[in-house]
Amino acid sequence: MNYKTSIVVVPAALISLLVGIHHPVAARTLAQETVRLQYEKQEYRIPMRDGVRLFTAVYTPRNRSRRYPILLKRTPYSVRPYGADEYPEQLGPSPHFDHEGYIFVLQDVRGCYMSEGNFVNMRPFLPQEHAETSADENTDTYDTIQWLLDHVSGHNGKVGMWGISYPGFYAAAGMIHAHPALAAVSPQAPIADWFFDDFHHHGAFFLVHAFNFLVNFGLPRPEPTPEGHRRFDHGTPDGYQFFKDAGTLGQLEEKYMHGQVAYWRELADHPNYDQYWKERNLLPHLDQVAPAVMTVGGWFDAEDLYGPLKIYRSIEKKNPGIFNVLVMGPWFHGAWARDDGERLGNVWFGSRTSEFFREQIELPFFNHFLKGAPAPAMPEAYVFETGTNQWRTFADWPPKGLASRSLYLEDGHGLDWDAPKQAGFDFDEYISDPRKPVPFTQSVTIGMTREYMTDDQRFASRRPDVLSYRTDVLDEDVTLAGPVVADLWVSTSGTASDWIVKLIDVFPNDAEDFPQMSGEERLGGYEMMVRSEVIRGRFRDSNATPEPFLPDQPARISLELLDLFHTFKKGHRIMVQIQSTWFPLVDINPQRYVDNIFQAKETDFVTARQRVFHSREYPSHLVVGVLPAESEAPK
């Protein structure tokens, strides 16, 4: 069956004009008009079981000659434009869906924009025994679907759900104990646990990202409104200087938030992984999942890399036998939906990877489970291998057959597969000064750049407060896949410290530039960051019960850097960098232990001598999975 004949055909003259137009305002107007010609819009306030009404926009194909599946997105970011005569430029996950023929449903979640109720960040999941009388994001999804089936005509009885980032969380929450009509769900860059996603990484606070998001999004919205909040004006493009001048976290809040951002205060009140955070962890609840699931993420997603990997694994473990696949591409946050996916910063990926995903993976997934189209050739894992720039498919993720190996830090800043043989307390050291923190990028930027995940790290290598370890030149390709864990022995002269670990691909000095490079950055000697992570050292043994360091006493730290799939090519080197500040991406650790860093005073910030050990007794190393060359063939 040709589903592309199921909607109104747009006049050829309009299509030609739309394709040929270059002015952005005119192009938007024509895109909106194209949607208007194909879809009829209705706006509803759908009642939930507790009486709260959620604002919902429904777009139904004007061609009523057949029935269509419903594709639902729930969002805290507005379903604008509001008004029955106002249309967006695009309705579905990509323009392909708009031409396929779906009933598109967009909903403001409770407490956001035009919906009633109180908004709760990462609203806790309710036990089933409370679901009949109380509401959460799961019950709101169920009630919405039931109402749509009862009140919207022309549907075929099947519902799909999707969303990116926060909407990805709502998609994941909606598939638990799902409505029977919910047949296919795609959580994309979903949040899973905000102690590890977005704002926290192993207890370290992602300052620039949290502040820039919450200073706008976190302001109160007591009544339904179509209006958003005015964008915060930093007064400078220089984020490093802005956040340095702002002072402590408490001073930052006092200067710019004035007590109006409730969630910032909640973050400050819960610095440890207590019951507050446990209630907001979606992973324990991902059983009883019946719909087909396609979880999507980006290897270079600076916001939500933890979520898709952990949600996929949790579903796989707790729901044997369901259709559950993972798609990971070389993307920044949401790039698969709004970019061609050909490059990120200075790194080129060889093809339009996002367009491939939209046409060959995403659209066939929903068309099959919601329209009965032929089954797509979907493996368990559809993953992009960076370094060689190719799509690969696997029956499992991480792939079976990985060889677990360790890369050891060596004397002389070397990195080797063999464990150190020397005894004693061999170490390297640096001075960490909170007044002169290591920047996370060499760019002048007010926010968390998407490119930092692939940025050249030579600027950091040249700082005295960053340790760099590298292998000899590789005499063959080395492909790492799956999780990476840093197992370090460290000490500090203070009582508190952060530890940042980066895994880096060092290009040869004569490396050729990628095609279409701007010429501003040369690839000879480029130090491409492949994976990075930070841990607040107080949480080295427990996220719930922090402990200070004993000054100058070796302590062991285990830090998961999350998954990667990258080939370090012959002639390259593998590098590991270690440092204690990463500003303003991560707030500055005082380096003197305080119970709550949000309440740290200026006098708590002290310089510390940091040591990283690499001897037989204290073998600091990275545990990696090496993929043999004879693994499953690339696509």
PDB file of N, CA and C in Angstrom, residues 403-453:
ATOM      1  N   ALA A 403      36.565  -7.795  23.830  1.00  0.00           N
ATOM      2  CA  ALA A 403      37.655  -8.208  24.719  1.00  0.00           C
ATOM      3  C   ALA A 403      37.882  -7.104  25.745  1.00  0.00           C
ATOM      4  N   SER A 404      37.684  -7.422  27.013  1.00  0.00           N
ATOM      5  CA  SER A 404      37.901  -6.442  28.069  1.00  0.00           C
ATOM      6  C   SER A 404      39.401  -6.279  28.308  1.00  0.00           C
ATOM      7  N   ARG A 405      39.873  -5.046  28.111  1.00  0.00           N
ATOM      8  CA  ARG A 405      41.290  -4.775  28.300  1.00  0.00           C
ATOM      9  C   ARG A 405      41.466  -3.504  29.123  1.00  0.00           C
ATOM     10  N   SER A 406      42.687  -3.302  29.619  1.00  0.00           N
ATOM     11  CA  SER A 406      42.974  -2.138  30.446  1.00  0.00           C
ATOM     12  C   SER A 406      44.109  -1.339  29.834  1.00  0.00           C
ATOM     13  N   LEU A 407      43.923  -0.028  29.832  1.00  0.00           N
ATOM     14  CA  LEU A 407      44.962   0.901  29.417  1.00  0.00           C
ATOM     15  C   LEU A 407      45.522   1.562  30.666  1.00  0.00           C
ATOM     16  N   TYR A 408      46.799   1.312  30.955  1.00  0.00           N
ATOM     17  CA  TYR A 408      47.399   1.748  32.210  1.00  0.00           C
ATOM     18  C   TYR A 408      48.180   3.046  32.029  1.00  0.00           C
ATOM     19  N   LEU A 409      48.044   3.944  33.008  1.00  0.00           N
ATOM     20  CA  LEU A 409      48.876   5.129  33.070  1.00  0.00           C
ATOM     21  C   LEU A 409      50.288   4.714  33.459  1.00  0.00           C
ATOM     22  N   GLU A 410      51.267   5.300  32.787  1.00  0.00           N
ATOM     23  CA  GLU A 410      52.659   4.921  33.011  1.00  0.00           C
ATOM     24  C   GLU A 410      53.499   6.117  33.443  1.00  0.00           C
ATOM     25  N   ASP A 411      54.631   5.810  34.026  1.00  0.00           N
ATOM     26  CA  ASP A 411      55.630   6.831  34.323  1.00  0.00           C
ATOM     27  C   ASP A 411      56.063   7.490  33.011  1.00  0.00           C
ATOM     28  N   GLY A 412      56.272   8.797  33.038  1.00  0.00           N
ATOM     29  CA  GLY A 412      56.650   9.498  31.817  1.00  0.00           C
ATOM     30  C   GLY A 412      55.467   9.840  30.948  1.00  0.00           C
ATOM     31  N   HIS A 413      54.262   9.806  31.517  1.00  0.00           N
ATOM     32  CA  HIS A 413      53.021  10.178  30.827  1.00  0.00           C
ATOM     33  C   HIS A 413      52.706   9.249  29.657  1.00  0.00           C
ATOM     34  N   GLY A 414      53.079   7.984  29.820  1.00  0.00           N
ATOM     35  CA  GLY A 414      52.740   6.993  28.820  1.00  0.00           C
ATOM     36  C   GLY A 414      51.422   6.310  29.137  1.00  0.00           C
ATOM     37  N   LEU A 415      50.934   5.564  28.157  1.00  0.00           N
ATOM     38  CA  LEU A 415      49.684   4.812  28.274  1.00  0.00           C
ATOM     39  C   LEU A 415      49.924   3.479  27.592  1.00  0.00           C
ATOM     40  N   ASP A 416      49.684   2.373  28.326  1.00  0.00           N
ATOM     41  CA  ASP A 416      50.088   1.076  27.778  1.00  0.00           C
ATOM     42  C   ASP A 416      49.102   0.001  28.208  1.00  0.00           C
ATOM     43  N   TRP A 417      49.050  -1.082  27.410  1.00  0.00           N
ATOM     44  CA  TRP A 417      48.173  -2.209  27.727  1.00  0.00           C
ATOM     45  C   TRP A 417      48.739  -3.070  28.853  1.00  0.00           C
ATOM     46  N   ASP A 418      50.011  -2.937  29.149  1.00  0.00           N
ATOM     47  CA  ASP A 418      50.633  -3.732  30.210  1.00  0.00           C
ATOM     48  C   ASP A 418      50.600  -2.982  31.532  1.00  0.00           C
ATOM     49  N   ALA A 419      50.304  -3.724  32.611  1.00  0.00           N
ATOM     50  CA  ALA A 419      50.233  -3.119  33.942  1.00  0.00           C
ATOM     51  C   ALA A 419      51.617  -2.670  34.387  1.00  0.00           C
ATOM     52  N   PRO A 420      51.697  -1.593  35.166  1.00  0.00           N
ATOM     53  CA  PRO A 420      53.005  -1.125  35.653  1.00  0.00           C
ATOM     54  C   PRO A 420      53.656  -2.159  36.562  1.00  0.00           C
ATOM     55  N   LYS A 421      54.955  -2.262  36.467  1.00  0.00           N
ATOM     56  CA  LYS A 421      55.686  -3.251  37.256  1.00  0.00           C
ATOM     57  C   LYS A 421      56.413  -2.620  38.444  1.00  0.00           C
ATOM     58  N   GLN A 422      56.621  -1.307  38.402  1.00  0.00           N
ATOM     59  CA  GLN A 422      57.366  -0.669  39.481  1.00  0.00           C
ATOM     60  C   GLN A 422      56.532  -0.610  40.758  1.00  0.00           C
ATOM     61  N   ALA A 423      57.179  -0.830  41.878  1.00  0.00           N
ATOM     62  CA  ALA A 423      56.507  -0.756  43.170  1.00  0.00           C
ATOM     63  C   ALA A 423      56.609   0.668  43.716  1.00  0.00           C
ATOM     64  N   GLY A 424      55.848   0.912  44.784  1.00  0.00           N
ATOM     65  CA  GLY A 424      55.976   2.197  45.471  1.00  0.00           C
ATOM     66  C   GLY A 424      54.851   3.149  45.185  1.00  0.00           C
ATOM     67  N   PHE A 425      55.180   4.451  45.251  1.00  0.00           N
ATOM     68  CA  PHE A 425      54.178   5.497  45.175  1.00  0.00           C
ATOM     69  C   PHE A 425      54.424   6.405  43.972  1.00  0.00           C
ATOM     70  N   ASP A 426      54.725   5.805  42.821  1.00  0.00           N
ATOM     71  CA  ASP A 426      54.939   6.628  41.642  1.00  0.00           C
ATOM     72  C   ASP A 426      53.672   7.403  41.304  1.00  0.00           C
ATOM     73  N   PHE A 427      53.837   8.678  41.019  1.00  0.00           N
ATOM     74  CA  PHE A 427      52.671   9.512  40.729  1.00  0.00           C
ATOM     75  C   PHE A 427      53.094  10.705  39.884  1.00  0.00           C
ATOM     76  N   ASP A 428      52.082  11.341  39.287  1.00  0.00           N
ATOM     77  CA  ASP A 428      52.230  12.661  38.685  1.00  0.00           C
ATOM     78  C   ASP A 428      51.332  13.605  39.474  1.00  0.00           C
ATOM     79  N   GLU A 429      51.681  14.885  39.504  1.00  0.00           N
ATOM     80  CA  GLU A 429      50.898  15.818  40.304  1.00  0.00           C
ATOM     81  C   GLU A 429      50.736  17.156  39.599  1.00  0.00           C
ATOM     82  N   TYR A 430      49.747  17.897  40.056  1.00  0.00           N
ATOM     83  CA  TYR A 430      49.508  19.250  39.563  1.00  0.00           C
ATOM     84  C   TYR A 430      48.824  20.044  40.663  1.00  0.00           C
ATOM     85  N   ILE A 431      48.840  21.344  40.518  1.00  0.00           N
ATOM     86  CA  ILE A 431      48.187  22.231  41.466  1.00  0.00           C
ATOM     87  C   ILE A 431      46.855  22.670  40.871  1.00  0.00           C
ATOM     88  N   SER A 432      45.789  22.433  41.607  1.00  0.00           N
ATOM     89  CA  SER A 432      44.453  22.846  41.183  1.00  0.00           C
ATOM     90  C   SER A 432      44.067  24.107  41.940  1.00  0.00           C
ATOM     91  N   ASP A 433      43.920  25.192  41.206  1.00  0.00           N
ATOM     92  CA  ASP A 433      43.615  26.494  41.799  1.00  0.00           C
ATOM     93  C   ASP A 433      42.202  26.906  41.395  1.00  0.00           C
ATOM     94  N   PRO A 434      41.259  26.954  42.334  1.00  0.00           N
ATOM     95  CA  PRO A 434      39.877  27.318  41.972  1.00  0.00           C
ATOM     96  C   PRO A 434      39.742  28.736  41.432  1.00  0.00           C
ATOM     97  N   ARG A 435      40.756  29.564  41.614  1.00  0.00           N
ATOM     98  CA  ARG A 435      40.719  30.921  41.061  1.00  0.00           C
ATOM     99  C   ARG A 435      41.102  30.944  39.588  1.00  0.00           C
ATOM    100  N   LYS A 436      41.723  29.856  39.095  1.00  0.00           N
ATOM    101  CA  LYS A 436      42.140  29.774  37.699  1.00  0.00           C
ATOM    102  C   LYS A 436      41.737  28.420  37.118  1.00  0.00           C
ATOM    103  N   PRO A 437      40.436  28.151  37.068  1.00  0.00           N
ATOM    104  CA  PRO A 437      39.985  26.824  36.632  1.00  0.00           C
ATOM    105  C   PRO A 437      40.259  26.555  35.159  1.00  0.00           C
ATOM    106  N   VAL A 438      40.400  25.281  34.818  1.00  0.00           N
ATOM    107  CA  VAL A 438      40.589  24.860  33.434  1.00  0.00           C
ATOM    108  C   VAL A 438      39.290  25.091  32.669  1.00  0.00           C
ATOM    109  N   PRO A 439      39.307  25.806  31.551  1.00  0.00           N
ATOM    110  CA  PRO A 439      38.075  25.984  30.766  1.00  0.00           C
ATOM    111  C   PRO A 439      37.689  24.684  30.070  1.00  0.00           C
ATOM    112  N   PHE A 440      36.405  24.527  29.794  1.00  0.00           N
ATOM    113  CA  PHE A 440      35.964  23.307  29.106  1.00  0.00           C
ATOM    114  C   PHE A 440      36.096  23.446  27.599  1.00  0.00           C
ATOM    115  N   THR A 441      36.299  24.671  27.112  1.00  0.00           N
ATOM    116  CA  THR A 441      36.477  24.904  25.680  1.00  0.00           C
ATOM    117  C   THR A 441      37.368  26.112  25.493  1.00  0.00           C
ATOM    118  N   GLN A 442      38.015  26.177  24.346  1.00  0.00           N
ATOM    119  CA  GLN A 442      38.824  27.360  24.057  1.00  0.00           C
ATOM    120  C   GLN A 442      38.004  28.456  23.393  1.00  0.00           C
ATOM    121  N   SER A 443      36.732  28.176  23.107  1.00  0.00           N
ATOM    122  CA  SER A 443      35.858  29.162  22.498  1.00  0.00           C
ATOM    123  C   SER A 443      35.329  30.129  23.554  1.00  0.00           C
ATOM    124  N   VAL A 444      35.051  31.346  23.141  1.00  0.00           N
ATOM    125  CA  VAL A 444      34.352  32.293  24.000  1.00  0.00           C
ATOM    126  C   VAL A 444      32.862  32.050  23.787  1.00  0.00           C
ATOM    127  N   THR A 445      32.185  31.562  24.812  1.00  0.00           N
ATOM    128  CA  THR A 445      30.788  31.171  24.683  1.00  0.00           C
ATOM    129  C   THR A 445      30.067  31.399  25.991  1.00  0.00           C
ATOM    130  N   ILE A 446      28.795  31.692  25.909  1.00  0.00           N
ATOM    131  CA  ILE A 446      28.006  31.908  27.114  1.00  0.00           C
ATOM    132  C   ILE A 446      27.337  30.627  27.585  1.00  0.00           C
ATOM    133  N   GLY A 447      27.360  29.580  26.752  1.00  0.00           N
ATOM    134  CA  GLY A 447      26.652  28.353  27.100  1.00  0.00           C
ATOM    135  C   GLY A 447      27.497  27.112  26.929  1.00  0.00           C
ATOM    136  N   MET A 448      26.845  25.958  27.095  1.00  0.00           N
ATOM    137  CA  MET A 448      27.484  24.665  26.889  1.00  0.00           C
ATOM    138  C   MET A 448      27.436  24.361  25.404  1.00  0.00           C
ATOM    139  N   THR A 449      28.560  24.477  24.721  1.00  0.00           N
ATOM    140  CA  THR A 449      28.561  24.277  23.283  1.00  0.00           C
ATOM    141  C   THR A 449      28.376  22.802  22.940  1.00  0.00           C
ATOM    142  N   ARG A 450      27.664  22.553  21.866  1.00  0.00           N
ATOM    143  CA  ARG A 450      27.505  21.166  21.404  1.00  0.00           C
ATOM    144  C   ARG A 450      28.822  20.613  20.882  1.00  0.00           C
ATOM    145  N   GLU A 451      29.699  21.513  20.380  1.00  0.00           N
ATOM    146  CA  GLU A 451      30.949  21.064  19.774  1.00  0.00           C
ATOM    147  C   GLU A 451      31.988  20.621  20.801  1.00  0.00           C
ATOM    148  N   TYR A 452      31.786  20.965  22.075  1.00  0.00           N
ATOM    149  CA  TYR A 452      32.836  20.638  23.047  1.00  0.00           C
ATOM    150  C   TYR A 452      33.091  19.139  23.124  1.00  0.00           C
ATOM    151  N   MET A 453      32.093  18.342  22.748  1.00  0.00           N
ATOM    152  CA  MET A 453      32.236  16.890  22.829  1.00  0.00           C
ATOM    153  C   MET A 453      33.230  16.331  21.812  1.00  0.00           C
TER     154      MET A 453
END
